[in-house]
Amino acid sequence: LKKHEVDMILLDLMLPGMHGIEVCRGIRKFSQVPIIIVTAQTEEIDRLLGLELGADDYVSKSFNLLEAVARVKAVLRRAAQPPVPENLLKSGILKLNEETHQIWVNDKEVGFTPVEFGMLKVLMSRPERVFTREELLNKVQGYDFVGYDRTIDTHVKNLRRKLAKNGVEECIHSVYGVGYRYHATSA
Protein backbone atom coordinates (compact mmCIF):
# COMPACT_ATOMS: atom_id res chain seq x y z
CA LEU A 1 0.00 0.00 0.00
CA LYS A 2 2.91 2.35 0.67
CA LYS A 3 4.44 1.41 -2.69
CA HIS A 4 1.28 1.26 -4.82
CA GLU A 5 -1.60 3.69 -5.05
CA VAL A 6 -5.00 2.05 -4.67
CA ASP A 7 -8.51 3.45 -5.03
CA MET A 8 -10.09 1.35 -2.32
CA ILE A 9 -9.49 -1.67 -0.08
CA LEU A 10 -11.85 -4.61 0.41
CA LEU A 11 -10.65 -6.01 3.72
CA ASP A 12 -11.60 -9.38 5.17
CA LEU A 13 -11.40 -9.51 8.96
CA MET A 14 -10.45 -13.20 9.01
CA LEU A 15 -6.90 -12.90 7.65
CA PRO A 16 -4.23 -15.52 8.36
CA GLY A 17 -1.72 -14.29 10.90
CA MET A 18 -3.33 -10.93 11.65
CA HIS A 19 -6.86 -9.78 12.40
CA GLY A 20 -8.37 -7.45 9.79
CA ILE A 21 -9.19 -4.89 12.49
CA GLU A 22 -5.45 -4.53 13.18
CA VAL A 23 -4.80 -4.11 9.45
CA CYS A 24 -7.48 -1.41 9.29
CA ARG A 25 -5.98 0.38 12.29
CA GLY A 26 -2.51 0.20 10.72
CA ILE A 27 -3.70 1.55 7.37
CA ARG A 28 -5.43 4.50 9.05
CA LYS A 29 -2.14 5.56 10.63
CA PHE A 30 -0.82 6.63 7.21
CA SER A 31 -3.66 6.60 4.68
CA GLN A 32 -7.25 7.70 4.20
CA VAL A 33 -7.89 5.26 1.35
CA PRO A 34 -11.51 4.04 1.49
CA ILE A 35 -11.90 0.68 3.24
CA ILE A 36 -14.86 -1.69 3.03
CA ILE A 37 -14.75 -4.56 5.48
CA VAL A 38 -16.04 -7.87 4.12
CA THR A 39 -16.48 -10.59 6.70
CA ALA A 40 -18.49 -13.53 7.93
CA GLN A 41 -18.52 -12.00 11.42
CA THR A 42 -22.01 -10.63 11.89
CA GLU A 43 -21.90 -9.50 15.50
CA GLU A 44 -22.86 -5.86 15.97
CA ILE A 45 -19.71 -5.22 18.03
CA ASP A 46 -17.54 -6.31 15.06
CA ARG A 47 -19.34 -3.92 12.71
CA LEU A 48 -19.14 -1.05 15.18
CA LEU A 49 -15.47 -1.66 15.92
CA GLY A 50 -14.60 -1.80 12.22
CA LEU A 51 -16.43 1.43 11.48
CA GLU A 52 -15.02 3.10 14.60
CA LEU A 53 -11.46 2.25 13.57
CA GLY A 54 -11.86 3.85 10.17
CA ALA A 55 -13.66 1.53 7.78
CA ASP A 56 -15.99 3.37 5.42
CA ASP A 57 -18.50 0.54 5.12
CA TYR A 58 -19.10 -3.02 6.26
CA VAL A 59 -20.52 -5.93 4.24
CA SER A 60 -21.41 -9.25 5.86
CA LYS A 61 -20.90 -12.54 4.02
CA SER A 62 -22.82 -13.97 2.29
CA PHE A 63 -23.70 -10.73 0.62
CA ASN A 64 -25.70 -9.89 -2.46
CA LEU A 65 -23.27 -9.11 -5.28
CA LEU A 66 -25.34 -6.20 -6.60
CA GLU A 67 -25.47 -4.65 -3.13
CA ALA A 68 -21.70 -5.06 -2.71
CA VAL A 69 -21.07 -3.40 -6.09
CA ALA A 70 -23.43 -0.56 -5.15
CA ARG A 71 -21.58 -0.05 -1.85
CA VAL A 72 -18.21 -0.01 -3.63
CA LYS A 73 -19.51 2.58 -6.11
CA ALA A 74 -20.92 4.71 -3.28
CA VAL A 75 -17.64 4.66 -1.34
CA LEU A 76 -15.64 5.51 -4.47
CA ARG A 77 -18.07 8.33 -5.29
CA ARG A 78 -17.66 9.83 -1.80
CA ALA A 79 -13.88 9.45 -1.96
CA ALA A 80 -13.75 11.27 -5.31
CA GLN A 81 -15.51 14.36 -3.95
CA PRO A 82 -13.19 17.15 -2.90
CA PRO A 83 -13.24 17.64 0.85
CA VAL A 84 -15.25 20.58 2.15
CA PRO A 85 -13.00 22.82 4.21
CA GLU A 86 -13.93 22.75 7.89
CA ASN A 87 -14.01 26.53 7.94
CA LEU A 88 -16.63 26.73 5.17
CA LEU A 89 -20.31 27.10 6.05
CA LYS A 90 -22.73 26.37 3.20
CA SER A 91 -26.45 26.91 2.92
CA GLY A 92 -28.04 26.74 -0.51
CA ILE A 93 -26.46 29.45 -2.67
CA LEU A 94 -24.73 31.04 0.33
CA LYS A 95 -21.15 30.16 1.36
CA LEU A 96 -19.15 31.66 4.22
CA ASN A 97 -15.42 31.05 4.73
CA GLU A 98 -14.47 31.72 8.36
CA GLU A 99 -10.74 31.73 7.68
CA THR A 100 -10.69 34.22 4.79
CA HIS A 101 -13.69 36.28 5.98
CA GLN A 102 -15.36 35.92 2.59
CA ILE A 103 -19.02 35.39 1.75
CA TRP A 104 -20.29 34.24 -1.64
CA VAL A 105 -23.80 34.20 -3.04
CA ASN A 106 -24.10 32.11 -6.20
CA ASP A 107 -20.28 31.96 -6.28
CA LYS A 108 -20.11 35.78 -6.41
CA GLU A 109 -18.26 37.41 -3.53
CA VAL A 110 -20.35 39.89 -1.54
CA GLY A 111 -18.87 42.42 0.88
CA PHE A 112 -20.00 42.58 4.51
CA THR A 113 -18.75 44.56 7.48
CA PRO A 114 -16.86 42.59 10.16
CA VAL A 115 -19.90 42.74 12.47
CA GLU A 116 -22.27 41.56 9.71
CA PHE A 117 -19.85 38.75 8.84
CA GLY A 118 -19.61 37.71 12.48
CA MET A 119 -23.37 37.70 12.93
CA LEU A 120 -23.96 35.65 9.81
CA LYS A 121 -21.24 33.21 10.89
CA VAL A 122 -22.81 32.74 14.32
CA LEU A 123 -26.32 32.32 12.89
CA MET A 124 -25.25 29.96 10.07
CA SER A 125 -23.20 27.81 12.43
CA ARG A 126 -26.38 26.74 14.24
CA PRO A 127 -29.33 26.88 11.81
CA GLU A 128 -32.76 27.15 13.45
CA ARG A 129 -31.25 27.93 16.88
CA VAL A 130 -32.54 31.18 18.33
CA PHE A 131 -29.84 33.58 19.52
CA THR A 132 -30.75 36.41 21.87
CA ARG A 133 -29.49 39.89 21.07
CA GLU A 134 -27.14 39.63 24.04
CA GLU A 135 -25.70 36.32 22.81
CA LEU A 136 -25.11 37.77 19.36
CA LEU A 137 -23.44 40.86 20.82
CA ASN A 138 -21.18 38.75 23.04
CA LYS A 139 -20.21 36.35 20.24
CA VAL A 140 -19.63 39.08 17.65
CA GLN A 141 -18.52 42.17 19.59
CA GLY A 142 -17.16 40.48 22.72
CA TYR A 143 -18.18 40.62 26.35
CA ASP A 144 -16.50 43.97 26.87
CA PHE A 145 -18.73 45.71 24.29
CA VAL A 146 -20.27 48.88 25.66
CA GLY A 147 -23.54 49.72 23.96
CA TYR A 148 -27.15 48.73 23.57
CA ASP A 149 -28.30 45.29 22.51
CA ARG A 150 -30.69 46.97 20.04
CA THR A 151 -27.70 47.80 17.82
CA ILE A 152 -28.02 44.18 16.73
CA ASP A 153 -31.35 45.08 15.09
CA THR A 154 -29.61 47.60 12.83
CA HIS A 155 -26.93 45.09 11.87
CA VAL A 156 -29.60 42.46 11.11
CA LYS A 157 -31.49 44.97 8.95
CA ASN A 158 -28.31 45.75 6.97
CA LEU A 159 -27.45 42.07 6.70
CA ARG A 160 -30.93 41.20 5.41
CA ARG A 161 -30.79 44.06 2.90
CA LYS A 162 -27.42 42.93 1.49
CA LEU A 163 -28.50 39.29 1.33
CA ALA A 164 -31.81 40.16 -0.37
CA LYS A 165 -30.02 42.38 -2.89
CA ASN A 166 -28.03 39.27 -3.87
CA GLY A 167 -30.95 36.85 -4.03
CA VAL A 168 -30.99 35.42 -0.50
CA GLU A 169 -34.23 36.41 1.16
CA GLU A 170 -35.88 35.55 4.44
CA CYS A 171 -33.07 33.46 5.87
CA ILE A 172 -32.75 35.51 9.08
CA HIS A 173 -35.96 35.30 11.06
CA SER A 174 -37.00 37.44 14.02
CA VAL A 175 -38.30 35.56 17.02
CA TYR A 176 -40.50 38.07 18.81
CA GLY A 177 -39.24 38.96 22.26
CA VAL A 178 -36.23 36.64 22.00
CA GLY A 179 -33.82 37.36 19.13
CA TYR A 180 -32.92 35.94 15.74
CA ARG A 181 -32.43 32.60 14.04
CA TYR A 182 -31.02 31.49 10.71
CA HIS A 183 -33.26 29.42 8.48
CA ALA A 184 -31.22 27.40 5.98
CA THR A 185 -31.80 28.45 2.40
CA SER A 186 -32.80 25.79 -0.07
CA ALA A 187 -32.04 27.68 -3.28
XYZ file of C-alpha atoms in Angstrom:
187
model
C 0.000 0.000 0.000
C 2.906 2.348 0.674
C 4.437 1.411 -2.695
C 1.281 1.261 -4.821
C -1.597 3.694 -5.050
C -5.003 2.055 -4.673
C -8.513 3.455 -5.032
C -10.090 1.347 -2.316
C -9.492 -1.670 -0.075
C -11.852 -4.609 0.413
C -10.648 -6.005 3.718
C -11.595 -9.379 5.167
C -11.404 -9.507 8.959
C -10.445 -13.198 9.006
C -6.896 -12.897 7.651
C -4.235 -15.521 8.356
C -1.720 -14.286 10.895
C -3.326 -10.929 11.649
C -6.860 -9.781 12.397
C -8.369 -7.452 9.794
C -9.186 -4.890 12.491
C -5.445 -4.529 13.182
C -4.802 -4.110 9.451
C -7.482 -1.411 9.289
C -5.983 0.383 12.294
C -2.512 0.200 10.723
C -3.695 1.555 7.374
C -5.431 4.496 9.055
C -2.142 5.556 10.627
C -0.818 6.626 7.215
C -3.660 6.600 4.680
C -7.255 7.698 4.196
C -7.890 5.264 1.345
C -11.512 4.040 1.486
C -11.904 0.677 3.244
C -14.863 -1.688 3.030
C -14.754 -4.564 5.482
C -16.038 -7.874 4.116
C -16.482 -10.589 6.703
C -18.489 -13.526 7.931
C -18.519 -11.995 11.415
C -22.012 -10.628 11.887
C -21.896 -9.495 15.503
C -22.858 -5.863 15.975
C -19.714 -5.216 18.026
C -17.540 -6.310 15.063
C -19.341 -3.919 12.707
C -19.140 -1.053 15.183
C -15.467 -1.661 15.917
C -14.602 -1.800 12.218
C -16.430 1.433 11.484
C -15.023 3.104 14.595
C -11.458 2.247 13.568
C -11.861 3.853 10.173
C -13.660 1.531 7.785
C -15.995 3.371 5.421
C -18.499 0.539 5.116
C -19.105 -3.018 6.261
C -20.520 -5.931 4.238
C -21.414 -9.246 5.861
C -20.901 -12.539 4.020
C -22.821 -13.969 2.289
C -23.701 -10.727 0.616
C -25.703 -9.888 -2.457
C -23.270 -9.114 -5.282
C -25.339 -6.200 -6.598
C -25.465 -4.648 -3.131
C -21.703 -5.061 -2.709
C -21.075 -3.400 -6.088
C -23.430 -0.556 -5.148
C -21.579 -0.054 -1.852
C -18.205 -0.011 -3.631
C -19.508 2.579 -6.112
C -20.920 4.714 -3.280
C -17.640 4.660 -1.339
C -15.638 5.514 -4.468
C -18.069 8.332 -5.291
C -17.663 9.825 -1.798
C -13.882 9.447 -1.963
C -13.749 11.265 -5.305
C -15.510 14.356 -3.951
C -13.190 17.155 -2.904
C -13.243 17.641 0.846
C -15.252 20.584 2.153
C -13.004 22.825 4.211
C -13.928 22.753 7.891
C -14.010 26.530 7.943
C -16.626 26.734 5.171
C -20.310 27.095 6.045
C -22.731 26.374 3.198
C -26.449 26.906 2.917
C -28.035 26.737 -0.509
C -26.461 29.450 -2.675
C -24.733 31.042 0.332
C -21.150 30.162 1.361
C -19.146 31.665 4.216
C -15.423 31.048 4.730
C -14.470 31.717 8.358
C -10.738 31.730 7.675
C -10.692 34.220 4.793
C -13.689 36.282 5.976
C -15.361 35.925 2.586
C -19.022 35.394 1.749
C -20.287 34.244 -1.635
C -23.795 34.202 -3.036
C -24.099 32.108 -6.202
C -20.282 31.961 -6.276
C -20.113 35.784 -6.413
C -18.261 37.407 -3.529
C -20.349 39.887 -1.543
C -18.874 42.421 0.881
C -19.996 42.584 4.507
C -18.746 44.558 7.484
C -16.860 42.590 10.157
C -19.898 42.738 12.467
C -22.273 41.558 9.712
C -19.853 38.754 8.835
C -19.607 37.714 12.484
C -23.371 37.702 12.934
C -23.962 35.651 9.810
C -21.238 33.211 10.889
C -22.815 32.744 14.321
C -26.317 32.324 12.888
C -25.252 29.956 10.066
C -23.197 27.813 12.431
C -26.380 26.741 14.240
C -29.326 26.881 11.806
C -32.755 27.154 13.448
C -31.247 27.931 16.876
C -32.539 31.184 18.332
C -29.838 33.584 19.524
C -30.754 36.412 21.870
C -29.488 39.887 21.066
C -27.143 39.633 24.043
C -25.701 36.319 22.815
C -25.110 37.766 19.357
C -23.440 40.855 20.820
C -21.182 38.752 23.040
C -20.213 36.353 20.244
C -19.631 39.075 17.655
C -18.516 42.166 19.592
C -17.157 40.477 22.722
C -18.182 40.616 26.352
C -16.504 43.971 26.867
C -18.726 45.707 24.286
C -20.268 48.876 25.656
C -23.539 49.723 23.956
C -27.146 48.726 23.566
C -28.305 45.286 22.508
C -30.687 46.969 20.035
C -27.698 47.802 17.815
C -28.017 44.179 16.728
C -31.352 45.079 15.092
C -29.611 47.599 12.827
C -26.928 45.087 11.872
C -29.597 42.462 11.105
C -31.491 44.972 8.951
C -28.314 45.751 6.968
C -27.452 42.066 6.699
C -30.931 41.205 5.411
C -30.786 44.064 2.895
C -27.417 42.929 1.485
C -28.495 39.294 1.327
C -31.814 40.158 -0.366
C -30.018 42.380 -2.891
C -28.031 39.275 -3.874
C -30.954 36.850 -4.033
C -30.987 35.417 -0.501
C -34.227 36.408 1.163
C -35.884 35.546 4.440
C -33.066 33.464 5.873
C -32.748 35.512 9.079
C -35.964 35.303 11.064
C -36.996 37.439 14.021
C -38.303 35.558 17.021
C -40.496 38.070 18.814
C -39.239 38.959 22.262
C -36.229 36.643 21.999
C -33.823 37.365 19.134
C -32.920 35.937 15.740
C -32.432 32.604 14.043
C -31.018 31.490 10.708
C -33.256 29.421 8.477
C -31.218 27.398 5.985
C -31.796 28.453 2.402
C -32.802 25.790 -0.073
C -32.041 27.683 -3.277
